[in-house]
XYZ file of C-alpha atoms in Angstrom:
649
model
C 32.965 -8.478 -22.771
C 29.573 -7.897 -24.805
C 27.665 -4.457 -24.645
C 24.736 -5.528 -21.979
C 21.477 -3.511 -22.064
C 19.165 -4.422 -19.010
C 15.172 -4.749 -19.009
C 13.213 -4.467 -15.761
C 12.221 -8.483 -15.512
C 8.486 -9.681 -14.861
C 7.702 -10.375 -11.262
C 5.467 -13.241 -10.056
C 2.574 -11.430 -10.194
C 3.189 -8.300 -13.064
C 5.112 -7.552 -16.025
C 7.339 -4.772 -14.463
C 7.523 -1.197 -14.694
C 9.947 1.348 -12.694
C 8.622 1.025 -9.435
C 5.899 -0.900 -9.169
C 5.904 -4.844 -7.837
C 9.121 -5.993 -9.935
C 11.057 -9.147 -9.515
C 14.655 -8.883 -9.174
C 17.624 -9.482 -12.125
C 20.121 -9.980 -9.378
C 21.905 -12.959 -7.289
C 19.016 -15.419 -6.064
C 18.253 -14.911 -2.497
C 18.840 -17.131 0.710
C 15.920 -19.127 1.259
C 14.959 -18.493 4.918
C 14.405 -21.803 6.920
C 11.334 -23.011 7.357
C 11.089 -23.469 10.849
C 11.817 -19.638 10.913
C 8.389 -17.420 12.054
C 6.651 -16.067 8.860
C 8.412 -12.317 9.759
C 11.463 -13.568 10.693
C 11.700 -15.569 7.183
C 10.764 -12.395 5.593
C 13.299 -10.623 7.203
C 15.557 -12.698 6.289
C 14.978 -12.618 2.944
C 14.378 -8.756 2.479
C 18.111 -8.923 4.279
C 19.753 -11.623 1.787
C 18.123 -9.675 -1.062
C 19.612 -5.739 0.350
C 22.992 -7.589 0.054
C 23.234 -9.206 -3.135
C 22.279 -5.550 -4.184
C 20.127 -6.420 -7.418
C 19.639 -4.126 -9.812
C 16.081 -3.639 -9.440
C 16.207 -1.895 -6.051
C 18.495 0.842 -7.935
C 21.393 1.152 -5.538
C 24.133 3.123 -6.576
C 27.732 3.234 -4.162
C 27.602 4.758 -1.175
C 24.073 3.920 -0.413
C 22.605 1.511 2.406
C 19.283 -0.076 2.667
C 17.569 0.517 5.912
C 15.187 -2.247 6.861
C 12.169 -1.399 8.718
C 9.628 -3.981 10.839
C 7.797 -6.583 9.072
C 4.099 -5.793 8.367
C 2.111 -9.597 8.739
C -0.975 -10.201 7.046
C -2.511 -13.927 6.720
C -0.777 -14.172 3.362
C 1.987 -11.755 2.905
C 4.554 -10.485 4.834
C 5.321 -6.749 4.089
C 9.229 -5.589 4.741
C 9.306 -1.669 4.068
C 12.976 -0.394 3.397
C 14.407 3.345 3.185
C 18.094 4.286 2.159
C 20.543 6.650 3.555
C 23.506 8.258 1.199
C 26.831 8.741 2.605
C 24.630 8.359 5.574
C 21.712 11.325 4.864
C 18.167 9.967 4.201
C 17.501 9.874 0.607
C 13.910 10.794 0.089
C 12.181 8.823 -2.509
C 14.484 6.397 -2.324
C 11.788 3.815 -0.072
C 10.109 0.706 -1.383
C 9.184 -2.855 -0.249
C 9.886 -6.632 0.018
C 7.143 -8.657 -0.042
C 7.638 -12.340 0.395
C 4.792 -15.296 1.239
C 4.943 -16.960 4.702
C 8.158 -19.145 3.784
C 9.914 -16.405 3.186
C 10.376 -16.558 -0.456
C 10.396 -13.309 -2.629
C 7.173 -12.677 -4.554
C 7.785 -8.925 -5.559
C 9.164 -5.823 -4.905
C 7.795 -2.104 -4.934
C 10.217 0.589 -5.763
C 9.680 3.745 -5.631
C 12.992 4.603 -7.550
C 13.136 4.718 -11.252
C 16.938 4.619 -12.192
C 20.083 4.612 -9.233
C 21.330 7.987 -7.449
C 24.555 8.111 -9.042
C 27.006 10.523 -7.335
C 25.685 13.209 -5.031
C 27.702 15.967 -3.912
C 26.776 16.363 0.097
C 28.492 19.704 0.753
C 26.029 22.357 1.110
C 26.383 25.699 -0.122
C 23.307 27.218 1.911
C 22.887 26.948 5.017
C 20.748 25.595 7.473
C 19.646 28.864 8.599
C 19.046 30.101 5.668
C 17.463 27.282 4.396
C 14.788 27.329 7.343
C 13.754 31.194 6.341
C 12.858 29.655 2.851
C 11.352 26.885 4.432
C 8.869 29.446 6.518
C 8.193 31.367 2.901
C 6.034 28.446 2.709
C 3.450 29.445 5.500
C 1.422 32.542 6.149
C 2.098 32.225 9.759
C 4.621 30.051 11.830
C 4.715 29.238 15.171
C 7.394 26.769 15.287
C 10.195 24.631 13.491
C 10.301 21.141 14.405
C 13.524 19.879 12.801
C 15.961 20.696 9.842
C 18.671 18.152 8.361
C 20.217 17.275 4.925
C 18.896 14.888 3.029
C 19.345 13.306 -0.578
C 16.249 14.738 -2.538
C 15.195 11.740 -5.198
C 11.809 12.394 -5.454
C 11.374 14.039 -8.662
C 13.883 15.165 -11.424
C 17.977 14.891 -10.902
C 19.111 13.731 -7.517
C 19.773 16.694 -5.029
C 21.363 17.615 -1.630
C 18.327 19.386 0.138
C 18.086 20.999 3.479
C 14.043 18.826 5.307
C 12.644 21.276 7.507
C 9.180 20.798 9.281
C 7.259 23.523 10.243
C 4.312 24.501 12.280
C 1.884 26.970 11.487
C -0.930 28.405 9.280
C -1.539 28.408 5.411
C -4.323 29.731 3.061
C -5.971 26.542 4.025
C -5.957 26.544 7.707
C -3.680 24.884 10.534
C -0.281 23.374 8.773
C 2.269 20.868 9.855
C 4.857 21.255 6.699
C 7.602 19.533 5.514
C 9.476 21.374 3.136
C 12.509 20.440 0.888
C 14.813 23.305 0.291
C 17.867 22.525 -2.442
C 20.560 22.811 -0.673
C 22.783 24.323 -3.317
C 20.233 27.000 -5.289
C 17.469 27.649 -2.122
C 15.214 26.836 -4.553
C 11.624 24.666 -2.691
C 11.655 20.979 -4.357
C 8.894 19.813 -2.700
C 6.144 20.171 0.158
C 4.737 17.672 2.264
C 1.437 18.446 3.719
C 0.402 16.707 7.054
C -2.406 18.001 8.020
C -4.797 15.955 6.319
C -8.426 17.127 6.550
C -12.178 16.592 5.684
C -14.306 19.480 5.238
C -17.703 19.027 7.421
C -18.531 15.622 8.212
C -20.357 13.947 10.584
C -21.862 14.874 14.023
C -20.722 13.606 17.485
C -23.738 13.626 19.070
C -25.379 10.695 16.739
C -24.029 7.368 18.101
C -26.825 7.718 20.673
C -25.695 5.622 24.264
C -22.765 3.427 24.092
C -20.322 1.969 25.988
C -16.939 2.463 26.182
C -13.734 1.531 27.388
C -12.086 3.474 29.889
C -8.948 3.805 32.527
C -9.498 3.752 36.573
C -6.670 4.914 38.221
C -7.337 5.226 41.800
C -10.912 6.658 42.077
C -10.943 8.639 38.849
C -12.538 7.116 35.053
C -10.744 8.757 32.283
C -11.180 8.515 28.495
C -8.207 6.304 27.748
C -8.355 3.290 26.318
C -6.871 0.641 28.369
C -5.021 -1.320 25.873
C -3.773 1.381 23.839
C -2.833 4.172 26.425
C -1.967 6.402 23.702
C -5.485 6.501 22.456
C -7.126 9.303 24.729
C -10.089 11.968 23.840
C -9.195 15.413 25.397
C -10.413 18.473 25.341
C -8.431 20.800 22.353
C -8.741 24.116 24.482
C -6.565 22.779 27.218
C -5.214 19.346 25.548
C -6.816 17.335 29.241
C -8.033 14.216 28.609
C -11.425 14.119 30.223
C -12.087 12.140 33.441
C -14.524 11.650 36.148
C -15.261 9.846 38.765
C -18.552 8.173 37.911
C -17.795 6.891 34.219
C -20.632 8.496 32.686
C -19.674 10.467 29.761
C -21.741 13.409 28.462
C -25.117 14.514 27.741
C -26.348 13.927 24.626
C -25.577 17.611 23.393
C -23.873 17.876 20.289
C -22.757 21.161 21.551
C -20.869 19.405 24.891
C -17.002 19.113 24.252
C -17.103 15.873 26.430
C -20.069 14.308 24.647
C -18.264 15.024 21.043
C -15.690 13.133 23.284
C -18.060 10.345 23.796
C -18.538 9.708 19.862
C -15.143 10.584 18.992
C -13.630 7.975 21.357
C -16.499 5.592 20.826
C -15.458 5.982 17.142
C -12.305 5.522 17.662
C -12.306 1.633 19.581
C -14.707 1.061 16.590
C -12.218 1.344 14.344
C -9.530 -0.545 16.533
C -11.958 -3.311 16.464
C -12.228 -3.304 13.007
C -8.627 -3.232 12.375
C -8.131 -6.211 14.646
C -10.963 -8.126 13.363
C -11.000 -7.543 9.690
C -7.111 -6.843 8.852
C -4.903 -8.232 11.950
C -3.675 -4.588 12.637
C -3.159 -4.315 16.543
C -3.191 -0.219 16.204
C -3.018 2.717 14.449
C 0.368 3.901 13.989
C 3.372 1.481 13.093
C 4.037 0.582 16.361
C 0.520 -0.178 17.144
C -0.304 3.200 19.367
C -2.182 6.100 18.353
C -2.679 9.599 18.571
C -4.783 11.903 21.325
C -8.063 13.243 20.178
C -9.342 16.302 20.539
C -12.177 18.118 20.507
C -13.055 21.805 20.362
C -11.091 23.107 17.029
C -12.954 26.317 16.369
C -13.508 25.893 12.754
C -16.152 23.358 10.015
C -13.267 21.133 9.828
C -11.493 18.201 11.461
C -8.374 17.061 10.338
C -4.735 14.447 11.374
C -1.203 15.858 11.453
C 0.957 13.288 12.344
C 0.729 14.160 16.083
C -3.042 14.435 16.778
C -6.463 14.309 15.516
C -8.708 17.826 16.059
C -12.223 17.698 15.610
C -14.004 20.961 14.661
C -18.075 21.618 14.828
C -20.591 22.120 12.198
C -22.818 25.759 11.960
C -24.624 24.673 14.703
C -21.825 24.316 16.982
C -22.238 20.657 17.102
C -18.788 18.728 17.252
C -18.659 16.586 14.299
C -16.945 13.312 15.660
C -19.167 10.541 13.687
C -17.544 7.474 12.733
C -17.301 8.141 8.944
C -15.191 11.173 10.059
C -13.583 10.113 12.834
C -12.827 6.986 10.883
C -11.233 9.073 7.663
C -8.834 11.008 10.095
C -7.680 7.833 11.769
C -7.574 6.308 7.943
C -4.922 9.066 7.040
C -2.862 7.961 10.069
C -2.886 4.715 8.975
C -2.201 6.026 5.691
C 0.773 7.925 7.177
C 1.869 4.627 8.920
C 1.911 2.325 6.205
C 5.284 1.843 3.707
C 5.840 5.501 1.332
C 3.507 7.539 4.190
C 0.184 9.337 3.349
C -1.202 8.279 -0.296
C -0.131 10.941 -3.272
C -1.087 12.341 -6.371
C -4.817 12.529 -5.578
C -5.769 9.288 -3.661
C -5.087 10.168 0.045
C -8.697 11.482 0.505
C -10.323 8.458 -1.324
C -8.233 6.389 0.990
C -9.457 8.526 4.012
C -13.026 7.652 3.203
C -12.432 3.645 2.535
C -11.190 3.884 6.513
C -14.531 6.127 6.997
C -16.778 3.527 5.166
C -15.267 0.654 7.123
C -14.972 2.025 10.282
C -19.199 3.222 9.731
C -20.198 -0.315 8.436
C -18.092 -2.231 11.485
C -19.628 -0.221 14.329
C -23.136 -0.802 12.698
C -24.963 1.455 15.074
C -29.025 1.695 14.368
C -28.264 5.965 14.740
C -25.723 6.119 11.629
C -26.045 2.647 9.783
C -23.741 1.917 6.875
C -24.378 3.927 3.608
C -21.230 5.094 1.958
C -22.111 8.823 1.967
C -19.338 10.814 3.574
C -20.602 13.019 6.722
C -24.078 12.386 5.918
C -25.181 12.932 9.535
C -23.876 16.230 9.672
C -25.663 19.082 6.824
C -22.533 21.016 7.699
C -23.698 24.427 5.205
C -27.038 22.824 4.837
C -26.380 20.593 1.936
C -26.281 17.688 3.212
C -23.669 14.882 2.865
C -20.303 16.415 1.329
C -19.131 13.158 -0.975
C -21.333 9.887 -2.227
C -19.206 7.090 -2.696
C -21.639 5.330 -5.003
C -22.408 8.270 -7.261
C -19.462 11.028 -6.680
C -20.951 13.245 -9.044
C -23.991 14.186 -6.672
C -21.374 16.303 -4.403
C -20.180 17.732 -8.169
C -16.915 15.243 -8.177
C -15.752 13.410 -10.980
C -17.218 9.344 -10.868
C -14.374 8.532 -13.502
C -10.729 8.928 -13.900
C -9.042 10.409 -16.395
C -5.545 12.366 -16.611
C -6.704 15.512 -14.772
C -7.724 13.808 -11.599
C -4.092 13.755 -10.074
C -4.344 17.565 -10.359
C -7.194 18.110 -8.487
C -7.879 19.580 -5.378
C -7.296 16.209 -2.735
C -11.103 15.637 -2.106
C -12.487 16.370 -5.383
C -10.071 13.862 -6.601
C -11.470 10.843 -4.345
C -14.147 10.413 -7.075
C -12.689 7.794 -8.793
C -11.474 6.089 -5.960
C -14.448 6.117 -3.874
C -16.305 5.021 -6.675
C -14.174 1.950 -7.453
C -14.242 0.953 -3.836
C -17.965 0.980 -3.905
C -18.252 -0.960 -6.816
C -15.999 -3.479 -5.304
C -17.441 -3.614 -2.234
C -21.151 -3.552 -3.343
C -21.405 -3.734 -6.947
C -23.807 -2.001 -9.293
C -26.865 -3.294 -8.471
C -26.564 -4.311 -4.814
C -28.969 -6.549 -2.974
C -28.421 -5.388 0.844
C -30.621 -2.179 0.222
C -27.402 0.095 -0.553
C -28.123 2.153 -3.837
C -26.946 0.988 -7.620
C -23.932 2.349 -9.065
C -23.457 3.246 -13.045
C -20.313 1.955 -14.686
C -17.836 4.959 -16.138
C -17.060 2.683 -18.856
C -17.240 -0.805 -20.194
C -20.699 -2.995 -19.540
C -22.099 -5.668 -17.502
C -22.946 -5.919 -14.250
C -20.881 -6.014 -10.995
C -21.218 -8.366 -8.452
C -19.712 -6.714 -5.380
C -17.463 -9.034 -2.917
C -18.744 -6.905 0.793
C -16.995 -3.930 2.553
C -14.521 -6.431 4.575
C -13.355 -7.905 1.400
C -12.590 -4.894 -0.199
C -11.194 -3.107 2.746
C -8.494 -5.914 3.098
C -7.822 -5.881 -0.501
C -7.097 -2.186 0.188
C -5.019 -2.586 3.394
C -2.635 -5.193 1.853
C -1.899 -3.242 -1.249
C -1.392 -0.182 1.027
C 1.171 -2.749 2.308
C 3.114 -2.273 -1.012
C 2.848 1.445 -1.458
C 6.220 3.733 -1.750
C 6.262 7.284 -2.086
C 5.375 7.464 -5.656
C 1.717 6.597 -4.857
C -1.069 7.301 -7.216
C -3.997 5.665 -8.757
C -2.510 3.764 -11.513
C 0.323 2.219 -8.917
C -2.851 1.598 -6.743
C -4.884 -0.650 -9.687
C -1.692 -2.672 -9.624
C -1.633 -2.958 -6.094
C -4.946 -4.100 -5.046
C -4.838 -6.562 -8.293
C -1.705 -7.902 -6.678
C -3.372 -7.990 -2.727
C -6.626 -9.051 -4.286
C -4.629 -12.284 -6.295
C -2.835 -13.472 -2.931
C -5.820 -13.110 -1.021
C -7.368 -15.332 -3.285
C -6.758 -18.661 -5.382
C -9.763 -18.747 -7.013
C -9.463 -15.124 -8.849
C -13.137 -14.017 -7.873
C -11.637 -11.207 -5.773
C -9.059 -10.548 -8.235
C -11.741 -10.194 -11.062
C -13.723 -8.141 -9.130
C -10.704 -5.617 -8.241
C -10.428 -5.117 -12.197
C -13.879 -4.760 -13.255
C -14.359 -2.454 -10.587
C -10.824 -0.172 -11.866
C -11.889 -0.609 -15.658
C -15.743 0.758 -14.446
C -13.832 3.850 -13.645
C -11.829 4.304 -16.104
C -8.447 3.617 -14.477
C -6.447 2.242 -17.567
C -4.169 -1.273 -17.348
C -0.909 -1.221 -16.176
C 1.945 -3.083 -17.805
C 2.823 -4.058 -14.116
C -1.085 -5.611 -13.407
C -0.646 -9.122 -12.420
C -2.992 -11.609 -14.313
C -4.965 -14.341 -12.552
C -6.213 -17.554 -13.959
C -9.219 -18.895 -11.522
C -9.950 -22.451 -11.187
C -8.324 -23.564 -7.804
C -4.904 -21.841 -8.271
C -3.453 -18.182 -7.990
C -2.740 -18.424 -11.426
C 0.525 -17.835 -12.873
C 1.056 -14.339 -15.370
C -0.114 -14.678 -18.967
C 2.991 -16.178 -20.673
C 4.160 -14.550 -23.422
C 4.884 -17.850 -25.328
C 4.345 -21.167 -23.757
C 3.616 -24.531 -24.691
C 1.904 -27.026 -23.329
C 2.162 -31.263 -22.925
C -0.725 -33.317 -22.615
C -0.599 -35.021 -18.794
C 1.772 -36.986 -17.440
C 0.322 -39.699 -15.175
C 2.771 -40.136 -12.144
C 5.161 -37.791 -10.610
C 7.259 -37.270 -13.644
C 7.059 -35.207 -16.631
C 9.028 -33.735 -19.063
C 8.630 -30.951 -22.618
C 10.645 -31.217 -25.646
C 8.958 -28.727 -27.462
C 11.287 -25.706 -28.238
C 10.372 -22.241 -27.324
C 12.274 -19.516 -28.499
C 13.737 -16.900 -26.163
C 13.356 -13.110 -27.220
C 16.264 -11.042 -26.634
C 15.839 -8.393 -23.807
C 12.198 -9.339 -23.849
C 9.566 -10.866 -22.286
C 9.044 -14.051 -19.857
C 8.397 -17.801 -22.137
C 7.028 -20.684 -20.314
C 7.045 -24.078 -21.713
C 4.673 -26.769 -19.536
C 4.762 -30.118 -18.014
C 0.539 -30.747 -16.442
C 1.130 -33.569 -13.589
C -1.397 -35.552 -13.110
C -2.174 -39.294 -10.883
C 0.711 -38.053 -8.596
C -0.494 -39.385 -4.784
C 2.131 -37.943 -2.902
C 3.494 -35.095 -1.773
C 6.304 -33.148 -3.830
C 9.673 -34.133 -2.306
C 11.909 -31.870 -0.630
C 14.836 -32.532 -3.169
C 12.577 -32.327 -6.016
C 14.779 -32.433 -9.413
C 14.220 -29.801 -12.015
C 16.549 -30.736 -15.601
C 16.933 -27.989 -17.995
C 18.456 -27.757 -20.875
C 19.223 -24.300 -22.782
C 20.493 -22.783 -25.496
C 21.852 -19.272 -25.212
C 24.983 -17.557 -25.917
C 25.597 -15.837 -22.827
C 24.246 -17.538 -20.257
C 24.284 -14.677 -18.012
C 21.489 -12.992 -19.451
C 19.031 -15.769 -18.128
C 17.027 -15.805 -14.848
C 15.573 -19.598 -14.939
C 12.176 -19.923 -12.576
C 10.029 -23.085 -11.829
C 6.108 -21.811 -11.572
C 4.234 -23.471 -9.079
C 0.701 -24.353 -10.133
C -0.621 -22.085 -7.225
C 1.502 -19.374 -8.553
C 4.582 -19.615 -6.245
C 7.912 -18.842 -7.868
C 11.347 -21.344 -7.382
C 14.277 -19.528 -8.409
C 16.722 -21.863 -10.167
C 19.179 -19.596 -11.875
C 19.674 -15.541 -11.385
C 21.149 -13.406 -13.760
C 25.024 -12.545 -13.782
C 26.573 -9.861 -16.072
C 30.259 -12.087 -15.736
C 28.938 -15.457 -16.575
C 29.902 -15.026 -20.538
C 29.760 -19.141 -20.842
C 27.244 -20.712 -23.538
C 24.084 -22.743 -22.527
C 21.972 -23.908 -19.649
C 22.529 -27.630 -18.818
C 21.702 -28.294 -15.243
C 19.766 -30.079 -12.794
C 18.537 -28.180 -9.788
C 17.087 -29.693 -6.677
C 14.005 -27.821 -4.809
C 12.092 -28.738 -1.797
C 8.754 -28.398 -3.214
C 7.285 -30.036 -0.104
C 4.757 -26.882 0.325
C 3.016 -27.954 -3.329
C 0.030 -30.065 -4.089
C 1.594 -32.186 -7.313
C -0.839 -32.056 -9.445
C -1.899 -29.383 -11.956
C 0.786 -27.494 -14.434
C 4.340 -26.856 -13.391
C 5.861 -24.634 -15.775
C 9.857 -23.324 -16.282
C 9.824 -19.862 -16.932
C 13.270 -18.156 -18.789
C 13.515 -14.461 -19.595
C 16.429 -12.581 -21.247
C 17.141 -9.661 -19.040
C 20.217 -8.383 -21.407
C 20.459 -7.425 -25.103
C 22.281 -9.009 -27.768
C 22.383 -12.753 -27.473
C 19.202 -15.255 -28.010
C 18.320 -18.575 -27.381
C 15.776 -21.296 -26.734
C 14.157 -23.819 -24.500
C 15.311 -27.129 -25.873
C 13.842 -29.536 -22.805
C 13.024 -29.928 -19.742
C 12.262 -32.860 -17.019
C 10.035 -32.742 -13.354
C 10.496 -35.559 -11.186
C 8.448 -34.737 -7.950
């Protein structure tokens, strides 16, 4: 058998790169039925595609996939994954499905780079020894939540680790850490931070009156929200949740517990709302609960640890529970409950504030209108507002990217990101009395496409995040949320303009999008094209030549007069030349975009040549507009061609 020599392939909407939104070299998939729910087809697919086991997803022997709840936007469907080795978690080892409501496979995000290989899961430290490492960590501990083995695949060779979490203090203030002791040298692989902060922002006292939604049981109002029982607001000295018997919540003093209570929870159904309304999110946590408030932390801080939000006070005492900061805390739960958990390498603070932002412009109250300046209300030290989301650099952050800003500390390095968001959501020169914004790089102006736009474009690629997070996986994730969101490319356009204004280079895995009533299909790397066939018929004879190991070719067939729908045995001919067969994965490109798999890569099938005719239901299409087959050599060492191919719709 012949030496073979695999390439990541393209996906629908990228040319690949280790884990980032690649299509899959293995067996096709089961095509979920279409009377199945949206989630249930995608569950079915994510399923089909864990079993055939394709290369892509990286899964070496002993491993299984672990499929989590689908995530369902109005496009997408979202089916995070984890794996277990020899039955221990492997960490690093997450990624996602994402399919379109029928259940077909658009792309994958991987958070792997290259399989596990073999592991050796006999420990030569112990647990207990492990956890005094572990506590190293802290300058004070007050308790350890949990230790276990795990399969460390995070970073460098593959590793047997002891995962503690532990409670405590660090330089920085109140810690909940998770810490990843080798469990063979005691050496620390890795800490994982959840106590997620913003310094100084915001003060609770500003929403003014408002109402809220509250509990009665029996005679007595508490601050509970009555859809959502986990959401409460409770006072952090005692952990109560406030209650009463007349409903009426505080007094106006920003130095009252229960009226930072009033804002915080206020706040807090704001940004329920807005998930709801804006993003069809029915909480705030996976399973669509949430997390108690509280209010009272004795320090110019607030902050989220994956059990609670505390809210701290300004100089003045005041407890600083405004919606841009109540909003941010909430935003790093979210964060925390979304696939690959709370955004790395520098973004989780930008994505704090885009939660902030949205949360601020939703509630729209006349006391603390929408303005994209991060605790603006608050002049914690006296200096006002500690981050400007349209011009970083006023708060001394960076407005552009560049290779030092994954090293920075977490909210210096929101610059770029908060920038980029504003200049998606408003634009450089915005009309709606929100200042301009100055490009990092490139020219021209910006049109921006409004906070709700961008803020889904946000949510769905946080959809697609693993745990290898950082801002260049994040330009190819919004370019991929902002292309499904949209068929005519304007958000998609925007998305990029407002990355390259920052200075956040192109990915080889960044989709391309061709406006014009479609989704566009990637930028072919050869193609050719036939002038319109009138009918529901078509066919290409022109030859295009198939690289070895190398990129997608498309040849075209443009439909046009066809008055009916496609059929649902539509008939695809193809004729091939190649000298192992094997090495081909054979797609049929919708013009909206949508991928038919015809033929998957095998590594046995040595025979010559693709002759075949292949029967789709293509019932889902409009006819007309350019069909194209798409053929990419996965393997090295054999080449071949496109001789012909037929449509008949």
């Amino acid at each position: 058998m012949k030496s073979r020599t695999p390439v990541v392939v393209a996906s629908v909407a990228a040319t690949a790169v280790a884990s980032v939104a690649v299509a899959l070299a293995g067996p096709a998939t089961a095509t979920p039925s279409v009377a199945a729910s949206p989630a249930a087809a995608a569950a079915a697919a994510a399923s089909s595609l864990f079993a055939a086991r394709p290369a892509a997803l990286h899964a070496s022997a002993d491993e299984v996939f672990v499929q989590h709840d689908v995530i369902s936007t109005d496009k997408l469907q979202y089916v995070p994954y984890t794996k277990t080795y020899k039955g221990l978690d492997v960490i690093g080892g997450d990624g996602v499905v994402v399919t379109d409501l029928a259940g077909q496979v658009k792309y994958t995000s991987v958070a792997q780079d290259s399989p596990l290989g073999a592991v050796n899961t006999t420990p030569a430290l112990s647990a207990a020894d492990s956890v005094k490492v572990a506590k190293g960590e802290l300058k004070t501990v007050s308790g350890v939540e949990s230790t276990k083995l795990v399969v460390f695949a995070s970073t460098g060779t593959p590793a047997l680790a002891w995962e503690s979490t532990i409670k405590g203090t660090s330089v920085d203030g109140p810690s909940r850490l998770t810490v990843d002791v080798d469990a063979a040298t005691g050496k620390v692989l890795r800490t994982y931070e959840h106590v997620t902060d913003v310094t100084g922002t915001g003060t609770g006292w500003i929403n003014g009156s408002v109402s809220l939604d509250t509990t009665l049981s029996g005679s007595t109002y508490s601050l509970k929200d009555p859809s959502i029982t986990s959401l409460t607001c409770q006072d952090a000295s005692t952990n109560t949740t406030f209650s009463g018997t007349d409903n009426v919540w505080g007094n106006g003093t920003g130095t009252n517990k229960e009226t930072g209570c009033v804002d915080a929870f206020y706040s807090a159904q704001k940004e329920k709302a807005m998930l709801s309304t804006w993003l069809g999110r029915t909480g705030f946590s996976s399973s669509g609960g949430a997390w108690p408030i509280r209010v009272g932390l004795n320090d110019q801080n607030a902050y989220y640890d994956g059990t609670q939000v505390q809210i701290g006070k300004n100089t003045a005492g005041q407890w600083i529970s405004s919606a841009d900061v109540l909003g941010h805390e909430i935003g790093h739960g979210i964060d925390d409950n979304t696939p690959g958990g709370i955004s790395g390498n520098g973004t989780q603070e930008f994505v704090g504030d885009v939660f902030g932002a949205a949360t601020e412009a939703f509630a729209n109250n006349p006391n603390d209108p929408p303005d994209y300046q991060v605790g603006e209300e608050v002049n914690l030290v006296g200096s006002g507002p500690i981050r400007y989301m349209y011009n970083p650099s006023l708060a001394g952050d960076d407005n552009c990217y560049s290779s030092s800003t994954p090293s920075q500390e977490v909210h210096a390095a929101a610059g770029p990101g908060n920038h980029w968001f504003y200049l998606l959501a408003e634009g450089t020169a915005p009309t709606d009395g929100q200042p301009s914004s100055t490009r990092c790089s490139g020219s021209g102006a910006i049109t921006g496409v409004g906070i709700q736009n961008a803020t889904k474009i946000m949510y769905n690629a946080m959809l697609m995040k693993t745990s290898s997070s950082s801002y260049l996986k994040y330009r190819t994730w919004t370019l991929t949320s902002a292309k499904a969101l949209d068929s005519t490319c304007a958000l998609f356009n925007t998305t990029k303009a407002a990355w390259d204004a920052v200075s956040v280079p192109a990915q080889s895995a960044d989709p391309t999008c061709t406006g014009g009533g479609g989704t566009g299909s990637p930028t072919p790397s050869s193609s050719t094209s036939n002038p319109p066939s009138t009918g529901c018929t078509g066919s290409n004879a022109t030859a295009v030549a198939i690289p070895d190991a190398g990129s997608a070719v498309y040849s075209n067939i443009a439909i046009s007069g066809c008055a009916k729908t496609p059929s649902t045995t539509a008939s695809i001919s193809v004729n091939i030349t190649h000298t192992y067969r094997g090495d081909l994965r054979v797609d049929l490109v919708a013009p909206d975009g949508t991928v038919y798999n015809l033929k998957a890569t095998s590594s046995s099938d040595s025979a010559d040549n693709v002759v075949a005719t292949y029967s789709k239901n293509l019932s889902s299409e409009v006819a007309n507009g350019t069909w194209q087959l798409k053929v990419q050599d996965v393997y090295s060492s054999d080449t071949g061609k496109i001789n012909n191919w037929s449509l008949t719709l």
